[in-house]
Every structure is written in C-alpha cells, then in structure tokens.
PDB file of C-alpha atoms in Angstrom:
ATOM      1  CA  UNK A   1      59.797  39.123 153.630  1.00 82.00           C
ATOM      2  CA  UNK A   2      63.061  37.201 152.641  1.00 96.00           C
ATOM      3  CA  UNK A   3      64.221  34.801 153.414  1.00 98.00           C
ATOM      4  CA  UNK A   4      67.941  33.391 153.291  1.00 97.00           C
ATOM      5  CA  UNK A   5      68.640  29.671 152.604  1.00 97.00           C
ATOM      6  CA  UNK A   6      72.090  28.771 153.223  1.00 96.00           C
ATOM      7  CA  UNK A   7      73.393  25.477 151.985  1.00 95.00           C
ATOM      8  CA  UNK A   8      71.322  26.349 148.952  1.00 95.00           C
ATOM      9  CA  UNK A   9      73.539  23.934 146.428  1.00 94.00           C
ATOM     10  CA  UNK A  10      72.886  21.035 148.988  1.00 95.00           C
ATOM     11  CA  UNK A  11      69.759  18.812 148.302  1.00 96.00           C
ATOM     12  CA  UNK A  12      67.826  19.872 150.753  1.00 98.00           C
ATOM     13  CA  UNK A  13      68.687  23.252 150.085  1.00 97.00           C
ATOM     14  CA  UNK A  14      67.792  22.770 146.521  1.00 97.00           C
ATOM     15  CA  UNK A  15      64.359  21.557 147.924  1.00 98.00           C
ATOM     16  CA  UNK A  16      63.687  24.221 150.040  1.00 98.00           C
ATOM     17  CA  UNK A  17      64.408  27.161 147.356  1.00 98.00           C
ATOM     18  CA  UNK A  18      62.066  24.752 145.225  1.00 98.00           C
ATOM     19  CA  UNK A  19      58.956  25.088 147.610  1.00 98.00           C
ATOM     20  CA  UNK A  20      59.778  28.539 148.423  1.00 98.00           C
ATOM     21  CA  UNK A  21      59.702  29.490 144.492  1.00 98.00           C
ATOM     22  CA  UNK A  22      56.508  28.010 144.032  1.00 98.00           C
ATOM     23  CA  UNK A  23      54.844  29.838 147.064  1.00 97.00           C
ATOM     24  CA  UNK A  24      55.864  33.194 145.646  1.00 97.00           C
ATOM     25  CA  UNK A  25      58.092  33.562 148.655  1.00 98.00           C
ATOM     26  CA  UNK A  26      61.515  36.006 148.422  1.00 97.00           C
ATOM     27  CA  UNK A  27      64.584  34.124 148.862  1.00 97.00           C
ATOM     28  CA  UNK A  28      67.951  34.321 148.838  1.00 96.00           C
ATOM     29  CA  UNK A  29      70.343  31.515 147.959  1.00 96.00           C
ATOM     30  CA  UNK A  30      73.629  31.329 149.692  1.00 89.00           C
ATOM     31  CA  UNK A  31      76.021  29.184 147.716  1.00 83.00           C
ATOM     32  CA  UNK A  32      80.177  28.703 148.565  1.00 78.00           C
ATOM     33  CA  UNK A  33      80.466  31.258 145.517  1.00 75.00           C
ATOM     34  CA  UNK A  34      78.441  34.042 147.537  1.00 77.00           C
ATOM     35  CA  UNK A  35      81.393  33.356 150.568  1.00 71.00           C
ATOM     36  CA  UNK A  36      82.705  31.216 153.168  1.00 78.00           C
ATOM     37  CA  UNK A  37      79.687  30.570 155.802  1.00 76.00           C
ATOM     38  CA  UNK A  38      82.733  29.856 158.332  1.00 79.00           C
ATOM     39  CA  UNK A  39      84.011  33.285 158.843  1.00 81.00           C
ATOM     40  CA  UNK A  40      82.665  35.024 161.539  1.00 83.00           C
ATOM     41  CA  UNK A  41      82.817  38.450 160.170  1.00 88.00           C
ATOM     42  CA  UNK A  42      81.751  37.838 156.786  1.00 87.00           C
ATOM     43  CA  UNK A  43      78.664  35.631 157.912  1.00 91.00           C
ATOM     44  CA  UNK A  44      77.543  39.191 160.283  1.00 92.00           C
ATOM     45  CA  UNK A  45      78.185  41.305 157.264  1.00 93.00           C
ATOM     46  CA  UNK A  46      76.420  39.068 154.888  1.00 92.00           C
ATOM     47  CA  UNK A  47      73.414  38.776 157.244  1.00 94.00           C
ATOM     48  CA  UNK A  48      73.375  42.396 158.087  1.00 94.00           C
ATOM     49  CA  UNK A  49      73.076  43.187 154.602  1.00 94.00           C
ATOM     50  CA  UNK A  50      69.970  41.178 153.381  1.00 94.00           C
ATOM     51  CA  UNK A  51      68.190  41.763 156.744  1.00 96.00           C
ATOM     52  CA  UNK A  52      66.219  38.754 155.834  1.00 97.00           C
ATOM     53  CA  UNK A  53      63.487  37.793 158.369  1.00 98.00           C
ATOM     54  CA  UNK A  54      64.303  33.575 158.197  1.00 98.00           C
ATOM     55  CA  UNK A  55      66.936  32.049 157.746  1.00 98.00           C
ATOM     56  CA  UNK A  56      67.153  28.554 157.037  1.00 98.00           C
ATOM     57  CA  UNK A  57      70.718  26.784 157.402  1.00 97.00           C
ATOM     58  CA  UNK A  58      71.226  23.699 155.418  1.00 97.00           C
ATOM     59  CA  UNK A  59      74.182  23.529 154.883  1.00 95.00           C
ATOM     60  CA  UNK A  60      76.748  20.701 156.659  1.00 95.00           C
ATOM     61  CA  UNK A  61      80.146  18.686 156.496  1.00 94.00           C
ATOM     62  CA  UNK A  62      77.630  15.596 155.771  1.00 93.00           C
ATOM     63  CA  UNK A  63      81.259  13.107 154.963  1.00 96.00           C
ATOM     64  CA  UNK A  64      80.390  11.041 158.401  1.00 97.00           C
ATOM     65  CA  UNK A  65      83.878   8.899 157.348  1.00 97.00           C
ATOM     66  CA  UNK A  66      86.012  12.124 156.727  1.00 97.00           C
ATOM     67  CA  UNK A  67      84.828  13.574 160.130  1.00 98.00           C
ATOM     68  CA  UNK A  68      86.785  10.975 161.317  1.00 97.00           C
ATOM     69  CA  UNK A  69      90.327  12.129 160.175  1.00 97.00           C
ATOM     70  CA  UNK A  70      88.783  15.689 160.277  1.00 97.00           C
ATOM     71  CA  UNK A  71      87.248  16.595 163.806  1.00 98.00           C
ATOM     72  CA  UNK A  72      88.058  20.220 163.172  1.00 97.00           C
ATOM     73  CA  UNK A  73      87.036  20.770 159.980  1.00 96.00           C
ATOM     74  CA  UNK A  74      83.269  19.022 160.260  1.00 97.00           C
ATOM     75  CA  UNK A  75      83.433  21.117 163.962  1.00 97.00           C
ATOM     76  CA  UNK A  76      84.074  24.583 161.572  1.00 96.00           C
ATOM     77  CA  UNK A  77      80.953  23.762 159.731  1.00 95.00           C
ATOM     78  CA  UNK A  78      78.670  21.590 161.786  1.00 97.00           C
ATOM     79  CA  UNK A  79      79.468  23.641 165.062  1.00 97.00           C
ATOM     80  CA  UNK A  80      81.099  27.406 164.649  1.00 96.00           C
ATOM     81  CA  UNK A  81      79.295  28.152 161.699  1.00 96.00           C
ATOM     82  CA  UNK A  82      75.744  27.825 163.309  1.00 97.00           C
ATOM     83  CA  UNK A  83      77.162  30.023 166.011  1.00 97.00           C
ATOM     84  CA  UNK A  84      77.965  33.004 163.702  1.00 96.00           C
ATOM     85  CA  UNK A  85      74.220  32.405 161.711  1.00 97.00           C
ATOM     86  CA  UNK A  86      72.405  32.261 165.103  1.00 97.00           C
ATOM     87  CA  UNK A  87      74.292  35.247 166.589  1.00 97.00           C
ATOM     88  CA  UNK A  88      73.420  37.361 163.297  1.00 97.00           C
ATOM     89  CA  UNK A  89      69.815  36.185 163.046  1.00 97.00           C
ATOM     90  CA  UNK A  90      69.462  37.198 166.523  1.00 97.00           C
ATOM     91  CA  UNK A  91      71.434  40.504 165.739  1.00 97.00           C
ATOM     92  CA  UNK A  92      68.297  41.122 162.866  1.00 96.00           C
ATOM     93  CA  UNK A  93      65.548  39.426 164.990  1.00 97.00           C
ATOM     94  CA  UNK A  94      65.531  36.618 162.149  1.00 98.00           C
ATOM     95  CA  UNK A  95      63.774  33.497 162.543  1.00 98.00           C
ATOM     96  CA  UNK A  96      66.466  31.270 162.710  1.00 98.00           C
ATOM     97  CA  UNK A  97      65.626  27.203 161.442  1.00 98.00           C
ATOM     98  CA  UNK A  98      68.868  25.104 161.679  1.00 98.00           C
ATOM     99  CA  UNK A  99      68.820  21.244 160.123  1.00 98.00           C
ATOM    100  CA  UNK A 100      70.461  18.857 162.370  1.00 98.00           C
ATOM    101  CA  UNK A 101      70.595  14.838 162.129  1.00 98.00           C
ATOM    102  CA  UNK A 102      69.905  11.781 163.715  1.00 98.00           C
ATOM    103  CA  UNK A 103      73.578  10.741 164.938  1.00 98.00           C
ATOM    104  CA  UNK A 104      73.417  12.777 167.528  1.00 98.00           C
ATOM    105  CA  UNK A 105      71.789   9.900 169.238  1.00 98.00           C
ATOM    106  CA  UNK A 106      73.567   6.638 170.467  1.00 97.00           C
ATOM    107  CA  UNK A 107      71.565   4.789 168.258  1.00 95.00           C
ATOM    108  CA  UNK A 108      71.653   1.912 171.234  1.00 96.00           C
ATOM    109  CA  UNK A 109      68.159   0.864 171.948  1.00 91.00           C
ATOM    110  CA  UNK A 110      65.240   0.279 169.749  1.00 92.00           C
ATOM    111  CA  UNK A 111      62.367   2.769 170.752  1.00 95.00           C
ATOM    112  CA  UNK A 112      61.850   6.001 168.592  1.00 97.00           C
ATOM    113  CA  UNK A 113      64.315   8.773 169.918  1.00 98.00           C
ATOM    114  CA  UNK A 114      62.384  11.028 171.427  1.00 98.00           C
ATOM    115  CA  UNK A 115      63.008  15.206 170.974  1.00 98.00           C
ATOM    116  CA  UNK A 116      64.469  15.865 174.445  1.00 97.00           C
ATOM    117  CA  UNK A 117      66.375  13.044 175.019  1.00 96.00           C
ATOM    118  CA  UNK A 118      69.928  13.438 176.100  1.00 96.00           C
ATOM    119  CA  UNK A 119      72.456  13.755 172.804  1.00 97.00           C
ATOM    120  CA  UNK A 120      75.032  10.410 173.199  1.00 97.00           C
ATOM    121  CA  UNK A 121      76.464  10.469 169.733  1.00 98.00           C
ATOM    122  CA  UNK A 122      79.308   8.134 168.596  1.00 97.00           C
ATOM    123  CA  UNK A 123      81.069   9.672 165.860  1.00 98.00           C
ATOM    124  CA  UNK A 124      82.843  12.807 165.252  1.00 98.00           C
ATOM    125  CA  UNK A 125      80.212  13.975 162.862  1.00 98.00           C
ATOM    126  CA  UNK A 126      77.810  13.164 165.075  1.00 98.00           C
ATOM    127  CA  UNK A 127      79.613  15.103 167.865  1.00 98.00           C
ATOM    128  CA  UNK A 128      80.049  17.979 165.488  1.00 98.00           C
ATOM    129  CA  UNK A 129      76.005  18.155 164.758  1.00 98.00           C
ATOM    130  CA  UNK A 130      75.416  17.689 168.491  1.00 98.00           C
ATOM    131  CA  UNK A 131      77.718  20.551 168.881  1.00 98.00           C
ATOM    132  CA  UNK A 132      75.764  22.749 166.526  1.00 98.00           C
ATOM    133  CA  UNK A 133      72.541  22.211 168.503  1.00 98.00           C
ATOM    134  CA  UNK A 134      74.217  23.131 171.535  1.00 98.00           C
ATOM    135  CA  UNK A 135      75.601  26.673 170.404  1.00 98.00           C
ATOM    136  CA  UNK A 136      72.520  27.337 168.599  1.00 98.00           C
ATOM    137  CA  UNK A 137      69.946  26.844 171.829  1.00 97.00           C
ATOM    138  CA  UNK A 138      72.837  28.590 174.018  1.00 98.00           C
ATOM    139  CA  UNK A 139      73.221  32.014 171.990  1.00 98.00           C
ATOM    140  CA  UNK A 140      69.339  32.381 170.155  1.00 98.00           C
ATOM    141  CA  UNK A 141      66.688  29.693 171.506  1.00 97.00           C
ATOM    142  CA  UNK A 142      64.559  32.494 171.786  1.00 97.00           C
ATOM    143  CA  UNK A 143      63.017  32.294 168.120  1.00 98.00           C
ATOM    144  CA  UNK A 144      65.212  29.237 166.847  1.00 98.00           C
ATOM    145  CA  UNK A 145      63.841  25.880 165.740  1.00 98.00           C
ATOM    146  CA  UNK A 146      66.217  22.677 165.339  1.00 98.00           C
ATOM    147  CA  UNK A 147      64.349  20.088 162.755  1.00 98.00           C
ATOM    148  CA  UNK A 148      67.025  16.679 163.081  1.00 98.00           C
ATOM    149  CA  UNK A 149      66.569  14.396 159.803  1.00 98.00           C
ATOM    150  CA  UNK A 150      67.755  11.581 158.626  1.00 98.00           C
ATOM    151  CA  UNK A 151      68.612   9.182 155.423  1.00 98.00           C
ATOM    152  CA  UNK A 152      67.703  11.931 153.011  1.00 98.00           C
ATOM    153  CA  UNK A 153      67.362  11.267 149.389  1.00 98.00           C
ATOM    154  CA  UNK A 154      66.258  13.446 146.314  1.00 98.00           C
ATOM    155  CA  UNK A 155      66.665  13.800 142.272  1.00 98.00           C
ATOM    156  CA  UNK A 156      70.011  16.144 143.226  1.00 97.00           C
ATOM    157  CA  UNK A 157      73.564  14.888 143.617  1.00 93.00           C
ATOM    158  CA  UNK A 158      74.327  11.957 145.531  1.00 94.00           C
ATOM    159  CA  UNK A 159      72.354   9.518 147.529  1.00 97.00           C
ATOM    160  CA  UNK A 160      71.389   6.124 148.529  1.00 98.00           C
ATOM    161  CA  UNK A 161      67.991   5.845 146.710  1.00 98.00           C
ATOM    162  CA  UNK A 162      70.101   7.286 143.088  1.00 98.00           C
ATOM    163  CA  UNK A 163      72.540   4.814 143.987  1.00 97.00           C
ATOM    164  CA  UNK A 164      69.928   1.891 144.250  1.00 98.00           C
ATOM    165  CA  UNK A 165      68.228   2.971 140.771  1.00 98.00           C
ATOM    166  CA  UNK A 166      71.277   2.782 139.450  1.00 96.00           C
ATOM    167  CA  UNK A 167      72.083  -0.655 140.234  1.00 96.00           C
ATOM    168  CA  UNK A 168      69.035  -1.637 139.466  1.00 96.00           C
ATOM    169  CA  UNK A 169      69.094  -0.678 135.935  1.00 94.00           C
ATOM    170  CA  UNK A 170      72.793  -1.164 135.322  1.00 87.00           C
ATOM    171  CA  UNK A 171      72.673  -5.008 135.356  1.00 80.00           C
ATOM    172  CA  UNK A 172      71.353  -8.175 136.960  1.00 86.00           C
ATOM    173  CA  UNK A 173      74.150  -8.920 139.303  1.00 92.00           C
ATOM    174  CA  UNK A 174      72.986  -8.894 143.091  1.00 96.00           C
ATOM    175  CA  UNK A 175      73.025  -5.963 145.792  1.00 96.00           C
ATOM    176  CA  UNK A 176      74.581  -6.602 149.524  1.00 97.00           C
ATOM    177  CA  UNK A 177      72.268  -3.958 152.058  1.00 97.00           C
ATOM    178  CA  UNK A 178      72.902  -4.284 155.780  1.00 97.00           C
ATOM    179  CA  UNK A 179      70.002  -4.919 157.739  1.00 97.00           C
ATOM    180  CA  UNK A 180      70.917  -4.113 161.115  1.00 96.00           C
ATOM    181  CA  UNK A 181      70.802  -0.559 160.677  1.00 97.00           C
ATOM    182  CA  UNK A 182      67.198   1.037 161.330  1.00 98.00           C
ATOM    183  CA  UNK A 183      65.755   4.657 160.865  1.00 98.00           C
ATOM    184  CA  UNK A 184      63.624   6.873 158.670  1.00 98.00           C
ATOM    185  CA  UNK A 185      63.947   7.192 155.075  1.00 98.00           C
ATOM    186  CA  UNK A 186      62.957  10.667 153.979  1.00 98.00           C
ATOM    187  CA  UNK A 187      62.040  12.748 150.582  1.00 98.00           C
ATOM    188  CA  UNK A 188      64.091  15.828 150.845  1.00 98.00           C
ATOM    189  CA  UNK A 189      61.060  17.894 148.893  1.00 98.00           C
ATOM    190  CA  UNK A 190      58.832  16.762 151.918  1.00 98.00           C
ATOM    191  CA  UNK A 191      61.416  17.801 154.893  1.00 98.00           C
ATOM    192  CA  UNK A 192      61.079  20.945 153.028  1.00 98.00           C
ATOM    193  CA  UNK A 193      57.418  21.509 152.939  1.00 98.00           C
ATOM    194  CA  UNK A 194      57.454  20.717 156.620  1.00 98.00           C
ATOM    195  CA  UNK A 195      59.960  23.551 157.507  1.00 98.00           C
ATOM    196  CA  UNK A 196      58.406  26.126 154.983  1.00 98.00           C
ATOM    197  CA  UNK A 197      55.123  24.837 156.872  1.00 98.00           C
ATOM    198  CA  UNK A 198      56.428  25.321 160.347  1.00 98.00           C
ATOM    199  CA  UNK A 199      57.766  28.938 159.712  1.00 98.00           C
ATOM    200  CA  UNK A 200      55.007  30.125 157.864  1.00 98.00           C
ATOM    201  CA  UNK A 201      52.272  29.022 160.700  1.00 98.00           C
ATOM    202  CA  UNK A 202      55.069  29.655 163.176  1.00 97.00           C
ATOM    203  CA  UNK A 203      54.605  26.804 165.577  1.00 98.00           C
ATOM    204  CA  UNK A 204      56.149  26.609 168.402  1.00 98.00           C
ATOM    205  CA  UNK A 205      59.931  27.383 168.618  1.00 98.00           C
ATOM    206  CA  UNK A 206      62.012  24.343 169.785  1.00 98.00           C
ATOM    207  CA  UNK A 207      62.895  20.636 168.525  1.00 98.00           C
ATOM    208  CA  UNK A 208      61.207  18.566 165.907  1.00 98.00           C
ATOM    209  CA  UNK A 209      62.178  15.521 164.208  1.00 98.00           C
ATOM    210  CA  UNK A 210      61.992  16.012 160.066  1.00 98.00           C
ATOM    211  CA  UNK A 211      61.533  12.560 159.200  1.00 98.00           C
ATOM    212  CA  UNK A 212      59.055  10.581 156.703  1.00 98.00           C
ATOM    213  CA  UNK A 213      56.932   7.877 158.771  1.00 98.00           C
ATOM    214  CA  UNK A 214      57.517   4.597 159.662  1.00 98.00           C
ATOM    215  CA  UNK A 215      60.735   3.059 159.666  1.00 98.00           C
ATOM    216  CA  UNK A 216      63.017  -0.064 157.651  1.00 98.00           C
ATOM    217  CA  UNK A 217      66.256  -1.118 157.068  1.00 98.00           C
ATOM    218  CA  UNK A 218      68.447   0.120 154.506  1.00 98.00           C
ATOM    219  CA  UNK A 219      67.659  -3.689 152.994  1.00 98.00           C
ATOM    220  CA  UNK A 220      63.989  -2.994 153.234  1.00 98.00           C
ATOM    221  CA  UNK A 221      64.438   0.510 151.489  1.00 98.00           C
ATOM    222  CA  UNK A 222      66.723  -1.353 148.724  1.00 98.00           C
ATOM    223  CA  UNK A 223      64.083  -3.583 148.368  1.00 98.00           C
ATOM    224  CA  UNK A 224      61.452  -0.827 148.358  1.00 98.00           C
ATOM    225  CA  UNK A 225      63.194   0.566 145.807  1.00 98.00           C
ATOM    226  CA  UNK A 226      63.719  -1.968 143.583  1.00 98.00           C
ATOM    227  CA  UNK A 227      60.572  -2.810 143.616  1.00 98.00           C
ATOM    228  CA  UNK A 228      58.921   0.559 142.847  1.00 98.00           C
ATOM    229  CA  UNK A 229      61.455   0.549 139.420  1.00 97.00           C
ATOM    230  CA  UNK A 230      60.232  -2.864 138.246  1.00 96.00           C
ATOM    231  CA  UNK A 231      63.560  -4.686 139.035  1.00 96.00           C
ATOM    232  CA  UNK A 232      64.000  -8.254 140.642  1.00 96.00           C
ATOM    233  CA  UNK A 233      63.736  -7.735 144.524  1.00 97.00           C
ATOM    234  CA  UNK A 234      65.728 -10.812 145.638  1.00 97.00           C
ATOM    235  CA  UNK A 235      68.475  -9.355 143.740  1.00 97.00           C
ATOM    236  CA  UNK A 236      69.070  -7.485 147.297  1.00 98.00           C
ATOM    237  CA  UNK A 237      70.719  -9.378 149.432  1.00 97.00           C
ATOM    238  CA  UNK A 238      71.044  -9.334 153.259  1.00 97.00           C
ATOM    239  CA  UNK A 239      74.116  -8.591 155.120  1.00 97.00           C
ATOM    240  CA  UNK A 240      75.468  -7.398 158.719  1.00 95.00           C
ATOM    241  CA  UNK A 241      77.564  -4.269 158.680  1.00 94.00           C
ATOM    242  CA  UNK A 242      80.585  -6.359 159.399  1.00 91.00           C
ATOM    243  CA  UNK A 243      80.307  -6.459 155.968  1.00 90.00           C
ATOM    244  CA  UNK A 244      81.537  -2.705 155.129  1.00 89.00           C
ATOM    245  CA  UNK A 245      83.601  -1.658 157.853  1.00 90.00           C
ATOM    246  CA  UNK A 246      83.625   1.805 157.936  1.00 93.00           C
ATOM    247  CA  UNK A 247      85.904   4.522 160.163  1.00 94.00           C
ATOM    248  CA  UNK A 248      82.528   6.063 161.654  1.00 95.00           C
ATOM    249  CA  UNK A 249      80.323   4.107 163.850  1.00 94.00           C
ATOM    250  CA  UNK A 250      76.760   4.064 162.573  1.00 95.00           C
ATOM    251  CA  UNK A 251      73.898   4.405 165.125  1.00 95.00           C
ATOM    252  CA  UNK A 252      72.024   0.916 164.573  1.00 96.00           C
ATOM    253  CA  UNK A 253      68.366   2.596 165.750  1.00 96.00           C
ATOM    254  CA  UNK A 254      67.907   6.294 163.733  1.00 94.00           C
ATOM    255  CA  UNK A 255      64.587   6.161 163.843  1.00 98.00           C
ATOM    256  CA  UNK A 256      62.995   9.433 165.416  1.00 98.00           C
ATOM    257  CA  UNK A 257      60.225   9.967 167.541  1.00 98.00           C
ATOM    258  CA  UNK A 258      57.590  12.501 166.513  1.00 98.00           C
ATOM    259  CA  UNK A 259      55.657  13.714 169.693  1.00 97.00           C
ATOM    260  CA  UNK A 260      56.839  17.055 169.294  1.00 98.00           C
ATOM    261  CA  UNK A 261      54.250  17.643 165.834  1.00 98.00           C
ATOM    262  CA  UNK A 262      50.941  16.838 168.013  1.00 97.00           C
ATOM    263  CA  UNK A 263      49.564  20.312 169.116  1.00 93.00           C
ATOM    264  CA  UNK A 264      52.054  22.201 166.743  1.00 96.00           C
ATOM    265  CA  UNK A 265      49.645  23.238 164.238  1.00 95.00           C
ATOM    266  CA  UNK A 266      51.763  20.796 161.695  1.00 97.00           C
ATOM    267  CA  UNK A 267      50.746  16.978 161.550  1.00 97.00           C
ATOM    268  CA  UNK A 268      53.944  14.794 161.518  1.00 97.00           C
ATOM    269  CA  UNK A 269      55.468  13.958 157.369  1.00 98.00           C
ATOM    270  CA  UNK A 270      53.665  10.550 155.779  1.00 98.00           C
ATOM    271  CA  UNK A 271      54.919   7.176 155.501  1.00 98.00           C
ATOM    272  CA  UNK A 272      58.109   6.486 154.202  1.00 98.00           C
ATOM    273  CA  UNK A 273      56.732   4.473 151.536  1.00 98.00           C
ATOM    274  CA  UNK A 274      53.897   6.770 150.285  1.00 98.00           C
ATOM    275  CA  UNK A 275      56.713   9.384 150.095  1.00 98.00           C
ATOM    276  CA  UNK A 276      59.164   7.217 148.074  1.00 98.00           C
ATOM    277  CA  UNK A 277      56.750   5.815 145.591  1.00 98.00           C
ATOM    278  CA  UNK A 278      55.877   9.531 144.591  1.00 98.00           C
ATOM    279  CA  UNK A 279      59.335  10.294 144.108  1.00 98.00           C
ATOM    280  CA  UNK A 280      60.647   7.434 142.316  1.00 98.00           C
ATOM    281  CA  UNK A 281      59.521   8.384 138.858  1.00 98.00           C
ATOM    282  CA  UNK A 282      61.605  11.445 139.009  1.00 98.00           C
ATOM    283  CA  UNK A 283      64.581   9.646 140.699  1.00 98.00           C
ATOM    284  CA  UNK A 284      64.727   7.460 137.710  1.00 98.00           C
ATOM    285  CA  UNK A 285      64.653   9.974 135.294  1.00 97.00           C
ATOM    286  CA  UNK A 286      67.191  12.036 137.214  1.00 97.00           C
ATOM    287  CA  UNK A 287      69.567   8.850 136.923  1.00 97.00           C
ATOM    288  CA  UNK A 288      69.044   7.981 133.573  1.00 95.00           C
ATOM    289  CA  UNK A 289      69.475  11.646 132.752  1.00 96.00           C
ATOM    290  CA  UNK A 290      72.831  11.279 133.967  1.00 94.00           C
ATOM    291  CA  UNK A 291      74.087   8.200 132.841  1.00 84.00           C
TER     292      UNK A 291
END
C-alpha cells in the first residue's frame, strides 16, 4: 500500500515520511523537483501513475505576510492545488488527508474553536486555506479528512521554537514576545503520528483539529522554552502586537477545540508542554548544528 506525501521537503512533511519509515510503510515523497503540484494535468498524471492508496498533502504557501501582496499565488497553492489532489485521489479511490490551519477562524472570541464552526478568516492566507477546505469537501468528502494545525515547530528549517533556542544561546540581551496572541503550540513529529494514526485505524472521515493540548501565549511558549534550555526566563519580555505591525492580521484566539477525537478511535495529542520538553533536546542540537 503506498502512500504519497506531498509537501514532503516541508516540516511536517519531513515528519510524516519519518513515522511512515519507521512503520515499514511504502511511501512516496513528492518534492518541487518531482513537479509543480499546481498544474492540473501533471498532478492527474502524477497521481495516476503511483496509484497510491493515501495521500497526504502537506504542502502550503505558509508566508501569511506575502499572501498579502500575493492573493493569487497563496490561492494557486492553498486553494487550486487541493482541487487537482482531491479530484485525482478520488479518480484512484485514494484516501485523501489534506493539512489545513487555524486562520481560517476569526480568532475573535476566547473559547476553543470548535470543528464545525463557520470559517471567518481575516487574512488572505487565511482565506486561501479556508478556500482549500472548501474545494476539497465539495469535489471528494466522501473518503477525505481535513486535520487544521497550528504554531508548528520541529528540528527542520525554520520556526519559532529554533528561533527562541537561538536567542537563547546567542547572548544575554532580552526577548520582546506578544502576549495577546493565544493558540496551540504543536510538535510537528506528533501531528504526524496522529494522521498516520487516523489513516491506519481509519476513523471517521471528516474534520479534526491536529493540535498539542492546552494552550499559551507565544510569551508563555518563549518562556517555556527558555526555560527547558537552561536560559534566564525573565530575559522574555512582554509586549502587545502593536509592537510588530505586520501586513496580515493575526487571529488573537488559535486555540482549537478537540471534540471531534472522542469516539474516533484516536485520543486527542498531549499537552503542549509534555510535547515540547521531549523535543527540545533535539531542537538544540539541530540549532547548534547549524550555527
């Protein structure tokens, strides 16, 4: 049975090929260098080809400020392209799992976002993602699941928990982290042992929020962090988001509901802390690796 990860570069990508590898499961990687995932005709041929039985899509325009000045171009990736995977995993009867985020929520309020509440988003990525969602549960809902995540961080490329260990080694000068900004920080590795988990004992198709546990602050996750590495904590110091303007309008509450796990046959992903503290030995490393 293979299965096709697109995005495969990306780190969540990376993480899924990771836990596939180590259950013995057949994969195939889909990188830029295989072909562009945003033509039509060469995403049916691809597809056709392999004839895998899952396909995973994590791949994304993920620059929330560049959306901005680029509508079309995050809509190409965030939007078309899960059109043309959806409408050649349904052509192959493929189990299609498609990663989506948490902007595609208001963010106005401060209760969990629940799975089937209405899509408000406020940025053009977040329009984009919400337009991804749409396509997919309008063409293949049939045998599709949608897993939104949010603040992901890993040992590959760039994120906001490398960026923290990295300031936190560098020197002792302090660390400005907005506080009014809430949701869910997650380990990439663990968002991908819950979708390899969820296609495997093939819950229910539908909705589920990927996210670890819990919720913070990006302050409180600085903190976390700097903690967990050994460095001085009130080094990290509070600020409003005044404080960074930014083109793209952040949601203030990303934190995600998980009713949708109870009854699925897959209990919901641990605490956000539990999570980080395992990871943080090989974040470190990661940074220090490079420089």
């Amino acid at each position: 049975m293979t299965w096709l990860v697109v995005g495969a570069s990306g780190q969540l990508g990376k993480s899924v090929c990771e836990v596939l590898d180590e259950r013995g499961i057949d994969n195939v990687r889909w990188n830029r260098e295989n072909g562009s995932v945003s033509l039509e005709g060469f995403v049916s041929t691809y597809v056709r080809e392999i004839k895998p039985k899952v396909i995973i899509n994590c791949t994304a325009w993920t620059d929330v400020d560049g959306a901005e000045a680029n509508e079309l171009g995050a809509k190409l990736v965030n939007a078309d392209t899960v059109g043309y995977l959806a409408t050649a995993a349904k052509a192959c009867d493929a189990v299609f799992a498609h990663v989506s985020t948490d902007y595609v929520f208001s963010g106005v309020g401060t209760s969990p976002w629940r799975e089937d509440e209405p899509k408000q988003p406020i940025s053009a990525y977040g329009r984009t993602k919400a337009q991804g969602e749409d396509l997919l549960q309008l063409i293949y809902p049939k045998r599709s699941y949608i897993f939104r995540t949010a603040w992901l961080y890993s040992t590959y490329g760039k994120n906001f928990a490398k960026t923290m260990v990295k300031l936190s080694l560098k020197d002792e000068a302090d660390v400005s982290v907005v506080t009014d900004q809430i949701g869910q920080p997650t380990f990439a590795q663990d968002l991908a042992e819950q979708i390899v988990d969820s296609v495997q004992k093939e819950i229910p198709f539908g909705i589920y929020h990927g996210t670890n546990s819990g919720q913070a602050s990006w302050f409180e996750f600085a903190q976390e962090i700097f903690r967990l590495v050994g460095s001085d904590v009130a080094r990290v110091k509070p600020v409003d988001s005044d404080a960074f303007p930014q083109p793209a309008k952040r949601p203030a509450c990303s934190v995600l509901g998980h009713d949708n796990w109870a009854g699925s046959g897959v209990d919901e992903m641990r605490d956000w802390k539990i999570a980080l503290a395992e990871a943080m030995p090989a974040i470190v490393s990661a940074v220090k690796a490079e420089g």
